[in-house]
Amino acid sequence: MDTKKKIYLQYAGIFILTIVLGGILFIIKTSDIWRSSLPKYEYATILPKELLEMMNQNKELIIIDTRIKEYFKDGHIKGAVNLPYTSMKTMNKVLKNEMLKDIVIYSEDGERSKKICEILTNLGFSKLKNLHGGIKNWTDSGEEVVK
């Protein structure tokens, strides 16, 4: 191969590399702009007493127990639906039509439900509540569970 062809190939390689890197940089920068145009929601953390009040006042309240099925069967808050944390895709699919309703999420100690609330608020859920301390705090406060 003669020298001219080698030089042209080097320039072509540099040009392609520049285009690819520029495209990647463009996607990275503009994705921040796309995300910033979406509304940012936050969830609230509530105490067992507040959840009890909500249960008495709001008949459309949705309560989600994120623990695995075995723990749910051992005892859960009355009216709770079991959507285990192991299936976030299913949880999102089930709750998609309920985005505008009040939703309370709890786990064993409240830590996992915090993370789930963060994920769901990023997906557009605006009326989320996390039960502080989870079901442990619920039972420690003297509230009952059903089996």
Short mmCIF file of N, CA and C in Angstrom, two decimals:
data_model
loop_
_atom_site.label_atom_id
_atom_site.label_comp_id
_atom_site.label_asym_id
_atom_site.label_seq_id
_atom_site.Cartn_x
_atom_site.Cartn_y
_atom_site.Cartn_z
N MET A 1 0.84 -1.16 0.00
CA MET A 1 0.00 0.00 0.00
C MET A 1 0.90 1.24 0.00
N ASP A 2 0.53 2.18 -0.83
CA ASP A 2 1.39 3.36 -0.88
C ASP A 2 1.08 4.35 0.25
N THR A 3 1.92 5.32 0.43
CA THR A 3 1.85 6.25 1.55
C THR A 3 0.57 7.09 1.54
N LYS A 4 0.13 7.48 0.35
CA LYS A 4 -1.08 8.30 0.26
C LYS A 4 -2.29 7.55 0.82
N LYS A 5 -2.41 6.28 0.48
CA LYS A 5 -3.54 5.49 0.96
C LYS A 5 -3.49 5.34 2.48
N LYS A 6 -2.30 5.14 3.03
CA LYS A 6 -2.15 5.02 4.48
C LYS A 6 -2.59 6.30 5.19
N ILE A 7 -2.19 7.42 4.62
CA ILE A 7 -2.56 8.71 5.22
C ILE A 7 -4.07 8.91 5.15
N TYR A 8 -4.67 8.59 3.99
CA TYR A 8 -6.13 8.72 3.85
C TYR A 8 -6.86 7.82 4.84
N LEU A 9 -6.36 6.59 5.01
CA LEU A 9 -6.99 5.68 5.98
C LEU A 9 -6.86 6.19 7.41
N GLN A 10 -5.71 6.78 7.73
CA GLN A 10 -5.55 7.35 9.07
C GLN A 10 -6.51 8.51 9.29
N TYR A 11 -6.62 9.39 8.30
CA TYR A 11 -7.56 10.51 8.41
C TYR A 11 -9.01 10.00 8.51
N ALA A 12 -9.34 8.99 7.73
CA ALA A 12 -10.69 8.43 7.77
C ALA A 12 -10.96 7.84 9.16
N GLY A 13 -9.98 7.15 9.72
CA GLY A 13 -10.15 6.58 11.07
C GLY A 13 -10.34 7.66 12.12
N ILE A 14 -9.56 8.72 12.04
CA ILE A 14 -9.70 9.84 12.98
C ILE A 14 -11.06 10.50 12.81
N PHE A 15 -11.50 10.67 11.56
CA PHE A 15 -12.81 11.27 11.30
C PHE A 15 -13.94 10.43 11.89
N ILE A 16 -13.90 9.13 11.66
CA ILE A 16 -14.94 8.23 12.19
C ILE A 16 -14.93 8.23 13.71
N LEU A 17 -13.74 8.18 14.31
CA LEU A 17 -13.62 8.22 15.76
C LEU A 17 -14.20 9.51 16.33
N THR A 18 -13.93 10.62 15.67
CA THR A 18 -14.46 11.92 16.10
C THR A 18 -15.98 11.93 16.03
N ILE A 19 -16.54 11.40 14.97
CA ILE A 19 -18.00 11.35 14.80
C ILE A 19 -18.62 10.47 15.89
N VAL A 20 -18.05 9.31 16.15
CA VAL A 20 -18.58 8.40 17.16
C VAL A 20 -18.52 9.03 18.55
N LEU A 21 -17.36 9.57 18.92
CA LEU A 21 -17.22 10.20 20.24
C LEU A 21 -18.14 11.41 20.37
N GLY A 22 -18.27 12.19 19.31
CA GLY A 22 -19.18 13.35 19.33
C GLY A 22 -20.62 12.91 19.51
N GLY A 23 -21.00 11.83 18.85
CA GLY A 23 -22.37 11.30 18.99
C GLY A 23 -22.63 10.82 20.41
N ILE A 24 -21.67 10.13 21.00
CA ILE A 24 -21.82 9.66 22.38
C ILE A 24 -21.95 10.85 23.34
N LEU A 25 -21.10 11.84 23.16
CA LEU A 25 -21.15 13.04 24.01
C LEU A 25 -22.49 13.75 23.85
N PHE A 26 -23.00 13.84 22.63
CA PHE A 26 -24.30 14.47 22.37
C PHE A 26 -25.41 13.73 23.11
N ILE A 27 -25.42 12.41 23.04
CA ILE A 27 -26.45 11.61 23.71
C ILE A 27 -26.38 11.80 25.22
N ILE A 28 -25.19 11.80 25.76
CA ILE A 28 -25.03 11.97 27.21
C ILE A 28 -25.54 13.34 27.65
N LYS A 29 -25.17 14.38 26.94
CA LYS A 29 -25.56 15.75 27.31
C LYS A 29 -27.06 15.97 27.13
N THR A 30 -27.62 15.49 26.05
CA THR A 30 -29.04 15.76 25.80
C THR A 30 -29.95 14.89 26.66
N SER A 31 -29.47 13.75 27.13
CA SER A 31 -30.33 12.93 28.00
C SER A 31 -30.61 13.66 29.31
N ASP A 32 -29.66 14.47 29.79
CA ASP A 32 -29.90 15.28 30.98
C ASP A 32 -31.01 16.29 30.73
N ILE A 33 -31.02 16.86 29.54
CA ILE A 33 -32.06 17.83 29.19
C ILE A 33 -33.40 17.14 29.12
N TRP A 34 -33.48 15.96 28.52
CA TRP A 34 -34.75 15.23 28.43
C TRP A 34 -35.27 14.91 29.81
N ARG A 35 -34.39 14.42 30.70
CA ARG A 35 -34.81 14.06 32.05
C ARG A 35 -35.25 15.28 32.84
N SER A 36 -34.58 16.41 32.65
CA SER A 36 -34.91 17.59 33.44
C SER A 36 -36.26 18.16 33.05
N SER A 37 -36.78 17.83 31.87
CA SER A 37 -38.08 18.34 31.47
C SER A 37 -39.22 17.54 32.10
N LEU A 38 -38.91 16.37 32.64
CA LEU A 38 -39.93 15.58 33.32
C LEU A 38 -40.15 16.13 34.72
N PRO A 39 -41.39 16.09 35.21
CA PRO A 39 -41.61 16.56 36.58
C PRO A 39 -40.90 15.65 37.58
N LYS A 40 -40.38 16.27 38.63
CA LYS A 40 -39.69 15.49 39.66
C LYS A 40 -40.60 15.40 40.86
N TYR A 41 -40.93 14.18 41.24
CA TYR A 41 -41.80 13.96 42.38
C TYR A 41 -40.99 13.49 43.57
N GLU A 42 -41.55 13.69 44.74
CA GLU A 42 -40.94 13.19 45.96
C GLU A 42 -42.00 12.43 46.73
N TYR A 43 -41.56 11.51 47.53
CA TYR A 43 -42.50 10.75 48.36
C TYR A 43 -42.42 11.27 49.79
N ALA A 44 -43.48 11.00 50.54
CA ALA A 44 -43.52 11.40 51.94
C ALA A 44 -43.33 10.17 52.81
N THR A 45 -42.78 10.36 53.98
CA THR A 45 -42.66 9.28 54.96
C THR A 45 -43.70 9.53 56.04
N ILE A 46 -44.50 8.50 56.32
CA ILE A 46 -45.57 8.66 57.30
C ILE A 46 -45.39 7.69 58.46
N LEU A 47 -46.00 8.03 59.58
CA LEU A 47 -45.98 7.18 60.78
C LEU A 47 -47.20 6.26 60.77
N PRO A 48 -47.16 5.20 61.56
CA PRO A 48 -48.31 4.28 61.62
C PRO A 48 -49.63 4.99 61.93
N LYS A 49 -49.60 5.96 62.83
CA LYS A 49 -50.82 6.69 63.19
C LYS A 49 -51.40 7.42 61.97
N GLU A 50 -50.52 8.00 61.15
CA GLU A 50 -50.97 8.69 59.94
C GLU A 50 -51.56 7.72 58.93
N LEU A 51 -50.96 6.55 58.82
CA LEU A 51 -51.51 5.53 57.91
C LEU A 51 -52.89 5.11 58.38
N LEU A 52 -53.07 4.93 59.66
CA LEU A 52 -54.38 4.54 60.21
C LEU A 52 -55.42 5.60 59.87
N GLU A 53 -55.07 6.87 60.00
CA GLU A 53 -55.99 7.96 59.64
C GLU A 53 -56.32 7.91 58.15
N MET A 54 -55.31 7.69 57.33
CA MET A 54 -55.54 7.62 55.88
C MET A 54 -56.46 6.45 55.54
N MET A 55 -56.28 5.32 56.22
CA MET A 55 -57.11 4.15 55.96
C MET A 55 -58.57 4.43 56.31
N ASN A 56 -58.81 5.21 57.34
CA ASN A 56 -60.17 5.54 57.75
C ASN A 56 -60.81 6.58 56.84
N GLN A 57 -60.02 7.47 56.26
CA GLN A 57 -60.55 8.57 55.46
C GLN A 57 -60.60 8.28 53.96
N ASN A 58 -59.67 7.53 53.45
CA ASN A 58 -59.52 7.35 52.01
C ASN A 58 -59.83 5.90 51.63
N LYS A 59 -60.99 5.71 51.05
CA LYS A 59 -61.41 4.35 50.66
C LYS A 59 -60.67 3.84 49.43
N GLU A 60 -60.05 4.73 48.66
CA GLU A 60 -59.31 4.32 47.47
C GLU A 60 -57.81 4.19 47.73
N LEU A 61 -57.42 4.25 48.99
CA LEU A 61 -56.02 4.14 49.36
C LEU A 61 -55.48 2.77 48.95
N ILE A 62 -54.30 2.77 48.36
CA ILE A 62 -53.64 1.52 47.96
C ILE A 62 -52.46 1.30 48.90
N ILE A 63 -52.43 0.13 49.53
CA ILE A 63 -51.33 -0.21 50.44
C ILE A 63 -50.58 -1.38 49.83
N ILE A 64 -49.28 -1.20 49.67
CA ILE A 64 -48.45 -2.23 49.04
C ILE A 64 -47.45 -2.78 50.04
N ASP A 65 -47.49 -4.09 50.22
CA ASP A 65 -46.51 -4.81 51.04
C ASP A 65 -45.46 -5.36 50.09
N THR A 66 -44.22 -4.93 50.25
CA THR A 66 -43.17 -5.32 49.30
C THR A 66 -42.36 -6.53 49.75
N ARG A 67 -42.78 -7.14 50.85
CA ARG A 67 -42.05 -8.31 51.35
C ARG A 67 -42.40 -9.54 50.51
N ILE A 68 -41.62 -10.58 50.64
CA ILE A 68 -41.90 -11.80 49.89
C ILE A 68 -43.19 -12.46 50.41
N LYS A 69 -43.76 -13.31 49.58
CA LYS A 69 -45.06 -13.91 49.86
C LYS A 69 -45.15 -14.60 51.22
N GLU A 70 -44.10 -15.29 51.62
CA GLU A 70 -44.12 -16.02 52.89
C GLU A 70 -44.31 -15.07 54.08
N TYR A 71 -43.59 -13.95 54.07
CA TYR A 71 -43.73 -12.96 55.15
C TYR A 71 -45.11 -12.31 55.10
N PHE A 72 -45.61 -12.07 53.89
CA PHE A 72 -46.95 -11.48 53.74
C PHE A 72 -47.99 -12.39 54.37
N LYS A 73 -47.88 -13.70 54.12
CA LYS A 73 -48.83 -14.66 54.68
C LYS A 73 -48.75 -14.75 56.20
N ASP A 74 -47.58 -14.47 56.76
CA ASP A 74 -47.41 -14.49 58.22
C ASP A 74 -48.14 -13.34 58.89
N GLY A 75 -48.42 -12.29 58.18
CA GLY A 75 -49.15 -11.16 58.73
C GLY A 75 -48.85 -9.89 57.96
N HIS A 76 -49.92 -9.15 57.63
CA HIS A 76 -49.77 -7.91 56.88
C HIS A 76 -50.83 -6.90 57.33
N ILE A 77 -50.67 -5.68 56.91
CA ILE A 77 -51.63 -4.63 57.24
C ILE A 77 -52.92 -4.91 56.47
N LYS A 78 -54.05 -4.73 57.15
CA LYS A 78 -55.35 -5.00 56.55
C LYS A 78 -55.52 -4.19 55.26
N GLY A 79 -55.91 -4.87 54.20
CA GLY A 79 -56.13 -4.22 52.90
C GLY A 79 -54.90 -4.13 52.02
N ALA A 80 -53.77 -4.58 52.52
CA ALA A 80 -52.53 -4.49 51.74
C ALA A 80 -52.51 -5.53 50.62
N VAL A 81 -51.86 -5.16 49.55
CA VAL A 81 -51.65 -6.04 48.40
C VAL A 81 -50.17 -6.41 48.40
N ASN A 82 -49.88 -7.67 48.13
CA ASN A 82 -48.50 -8.12 48.12
C ASN A 82 -47.90 -8.00 46.71
N LEU A 83 -46.97 -7.06 46.56
CA LEU A 83 -46.19 -6.91 45.34
C LEU A 83 -44.73 -6.93 45.74
N PRO A 84 -44.12 -8.12 45.77
CA PRO A 84 -42.75 -8.25 46.29
C PRO A 84 -41.74 -7.39 45.53
N TYR A 85 -40.74 -6.93 46.27
CA TYR A 85 -39.67 -6.10 45.71
C TYR A 85 -38.90 -6.83 44.62
N THR A 86 -38.99 -8.15 44.58
CA THR A 86 -38.24 -8.92 43.60
C THR A 86 -38.78 -8.74 42.18
N SER A 87 -39.96 -8.13 42.05
CA SER A 87 -40.55 -7.95 40.73
C SER A 87 -41.01 -6.50 40.52
N MET A 88 -40.06 -5.61 40.37
CA MET A 88 -40.37 -4.20 40.17
C MET A 88 -41.14 -3.99 38.86
N LYS A 89 -40.85 -4.80 37.86
CA LYS A 89 -41.54 -4.68 36.58
C LYS A 89 -43.04 -4.94 36.75
N THR A 90 -43.36 -5.99 37.49
CA THR A 90 -44.76 -6.32 37.76
C THR A 90 -45.40 -5.22 38.59
N MET A 91 -44.68 -4.71 39.60
CA MET A 91 -45.22 -3.65 40.44
C MET A 91 -45.56 -2.42 39.61
N ASN A 92 -44.66 -2.03 38.72
CA ASN A 92 -44.91 -0.88 37.87
C ASN A 92 -46.11 -1.13 36.96
N LYS A 93 -46.20 -2.32 36.40
CA LYS A 93 -47.30 -2.65 35.49
C LYS A 93 -48.65 -2.61 36.22
N VAL A 94 -48.70 -3.18 37.43
CA VAL A 94 -49.94 -3.23 38.20
C VAL A 94 -50.37 -1.82 38.63
N LEU A 95 -49.40 -1.00 39.04
CA LEU A 95 -49.72 0.32 39.58
C LEU A 95 -49.84 1.41 38.52
N LYS A 96 -49.47 1.13 37.28
CA LYS A 96 -49.44 2.15 36.22
C LYS A 96 -50.76 2.91 36.11
N ASN A 97 -51.88 2.22 36.22
CA ASN A 97 -53.19 2.86 36.10
C ASN A 97 -53.62 3.56 37.39
N GLU A 98 -52.85 3.43 38.44
CA GLU A 98 -53.20 4.01 39.73
C GLU A 98 -52.25 5.16 40.11
N MET A 99 -51.58 5.74 39.15
CA MET A 99 -50.53 6.73 39.43
C MET A 99 -51.03 7.95 40.19
N LEU A 100 -52.29 8.29 40.04
CA LEU A 100 -52.81 9.50 40.67
C LEU A 100 -53.47 9.23 42.02
N LYS A 101 -53.51 7.99 42.44
CA LYS A 101 -54.10 7.65 43.74
C LYS A 101 -53.02 7.65 44.82
N ASP A 102 -53.48 7.79 46.07
CA ASP A 102 -52.56 7.68 47.20
C ASP A 102 -52.10 6.24 47.34
N ILE A 103 -50.79 6.06 47.39
CA ILE A 103 -50.20 4.73 47.52
C ILE A 103 -49.24 4.74 48.69
N VAL A 104 -49.43 3.79 49.61
CA VAL A 104 -48.53 3.64 50.74
C VAL A 104 -47.75 2.36 50.53
N ILE A 105 -46.45 2.44 50.66
CA ILE A 105 -45.58 1.29 50.46
C ILE A 105 -44.84 1.00 51.76
N TYR A 106 -44.79 -0.29 52.10
CA TYR A 106 -44.02 -0.66 53.29
C TYR A 106 -43.26 -1.94 53.05
N SER A 107 -42.21 -2.10 53.85
CA SER A 107 -41.37 -3.31 53.81
C SER A 107 -41.23 -3.79 55.25
N GLU A 108 -40.25 -4.62 55.49
CA GLU A 108 -40.04 -5.14 56.85
C GLU A 108 -39.68 -4.03 57.83
N ASP A 109 -38.67 -3.22 57.45
CA ASP A 109 -38.21 -2.16 58.37
C ASP A 109 -38.25 -0.77 57.75
N GLY A 110 -38.79 -0.63 56.56
CA GLY A 110 -38.93 0.67 55.91
C GLY A 110 -37.79 1.06 55.00
N GLU A 111 -36.69 0.33 55.05
CA GLU A 111 -35.53 0.70 54.22
C GLU A 111 -35.72 0.32 52.76
N ARG A 112 -36.18 -0.89 52.52
CA ARG A 112 -36.38 -1.32 51.13
C ARG A 112 -37.51 -0.52 50.48
N SER A 113 -38.54 -0.21 51.25
CA SER A 113 -39.65 0.55 50.68
C SER A 113 -39.22 1.98 50.33
N LYS A 114 -38.23 2.53 51.03
CA LYS A 114 -37.69 3.85 50.67
C LYS A 114 -37.10 3.79 49.26
N LYS A 115 -36.32 2.75 49.00
CA LYS A 115 -35.69 2.60 47.69
C LYS A 115 -36.74 2.41 46.59
N ILE A 116 -37.77 1.65 46.91
CA ILE A 116 -38.85 1.43 45.94
C ILE A 116 -39.57 2.74 45.66
N CYS A 117 -39.82 3.54 46.70
CA CYS A 117 -40.46 4.84 46.52
C CYS A 117 -39.62 5.74 45.62
N GLU A 118 -38.32 5.71 45.80
CA GLU A 118 -37.44 6.52 44.95
C GLU A 118 -37.55 6.10 43.49
N ILE A 119 -37.58 4.81 43.25
CA ILE A 119 -37.70 4.30 41.87
C ILE A 119 -39.05 4.71 41.28
N LEU A 120 -40.13 4.51 42.04
CA LEU A 120 -41.46 4.81 41.51
C LEU A 120 -41.68 6.31 41.30
N THR A 121 -41.10 7.16 42.15
CA THR A 121 -41.24 8.60 41.90
C THR A 121 -40.52 8.99 40.62
N ASN A 122 -39.41 8.33 40.32
CA ASN A 122 -38.71 8.59 39.06
C ASN A 122 -39.51 8.11 37.85
N LEU A 123 -40.43 7.18 38.08
CA LEU A 123 -41.29 6.69 37.01
C LEU A 123 -42.57 7.51 36.87
N GLY A 124 -42.75 8.54 37.72
CA GLY A 124 -43.89 9.42 37.58
C GLY A 124 -44.98 9.29 38.62
N PHE A 125 -44.79 8.45 39.62
CA PHE A 125 -45.79 8.32 40.68
C PHE A 125 -45.66 9.53 41.61
N SER A 126 -46.77 10.24 41.83
CA SER A 126 -46.69 11.51 42.54
C SER A 126 -47.27 11.49 43.95
N LYS A 127 -48.03 10.46 44.30
CA LYS A 127 -48.69 10.45 45.61
C LYS A 127 -48.24 9.25 46.45
N LEU A 128 -46.95 9.03 46.48
CA LEU A 128 -46.40 7.90 47.22
C LEU A 128 -46.10 8.27 48.66
N LYS A 129 -46.30 7.29 49.52
CA LYS A 129 -45.94 7.45 50.93
C LYS A 129 -45.18 6.19 51.35
N ASN A 130 -44.18 6.39 52.19
CA ASN A 130 -43.42 5.28 52.74
C ASN A 130 -43.76 5.17 54.22
N LEU A 131 -44.10 3.97 54.68
CA LEU A 131 -44.40 3.77 56.10
C LEU A 131 -43.08 3.70 56.86
N HIS A 132 -42.86 4.70 57.71
CA HIS A 132 -41.63 4.78 58.49
C HIS A 132 -41.48 3.54 59.39
N GLY A 133 -40.35 2.88 59.27
CA GLY A 133 -40.09 1.70 60.10
C GLY A 133 -40.77 0.43 59.64
N GLY A 134 -41.51 0.51 58.55
CA GLY A 134 -42.15 -0.67 57.97
C GLY A 134 -43.14 -1.35 58.90
N ILE A 135 -43.36 -2.63 58.65
CA ILE A 135 -44.35 -3.36 59.44
C ILE A 135 -43.87 -3.56 60.88
N LYS A 136 -42.57 -3.56 61.10
CA LYS A 136 -42.06 -3.67 62.48
C LYS A 136 -42.55 -2.49 63.31
N ASN A 137 -42.44 -1.29 62.77
CA ASN A 137 -42.90 -0.10 63.48
C ASN A 137 -44.42 -0.14 63.64
N TRP A 138 -45.12 -0.66 62.65
CA TRP A 138 -46.58 -0.79 62.70
C TRP A 138 -46.99 -1.66 63.88
N THR A 139 -46.37 -2.83 64.00
CA THR A 139 -46.73 -3.73 65.10
C THR A 139 -46.21 -3.21 66.44
N ASP A 140 -45.06 -2.58 66.46
CA ASP A 140 -44.53 -1.99 67.70
C ASP A 140 -45.43 -0.87 68.21
N SER A 141 -46.17 -0.23 67.31
CA SER A 141 -47.09 0.84 67.70
C SER A 141 -48.42 0.28 68.19
N GLY A 142 -48.53 -1.04 68.21
CA GLY A 142 -49.76 -1.66 68.72
C GLY A 142 -50.83 -1.88 67.67
N GLU A 143 -50.52 -1.63 66.42
CA GLU A 143 -51.51 -1.83 65.36
C GLU A 143 -51.56 -3.31 64.98
N GLU A 144 -52.70 -3.70 64.47
CA GLU A 144 -52.90 -5.12 64.20
C GLU A 144 -52.52 -5.51 62.77
N VAL A 145 -52.21 -6.77 62.61
CA VAL A 145 -51.96 -7.34 61.28
C VAL A 145 -52.94 -8.47 61.07
N VAL A 146 -53.21 -8.75 59.80
CA VAL A 146 -54.11 -9.85 59.47
C VAL A 146 -53.33 -10.91 58.69
N LYS A 147 -53.87 -12.12 58.73
CA LYS A 147 -53.22 -13.23 57.99
C LYS A 147 -54.08 -13.70 56.87
#
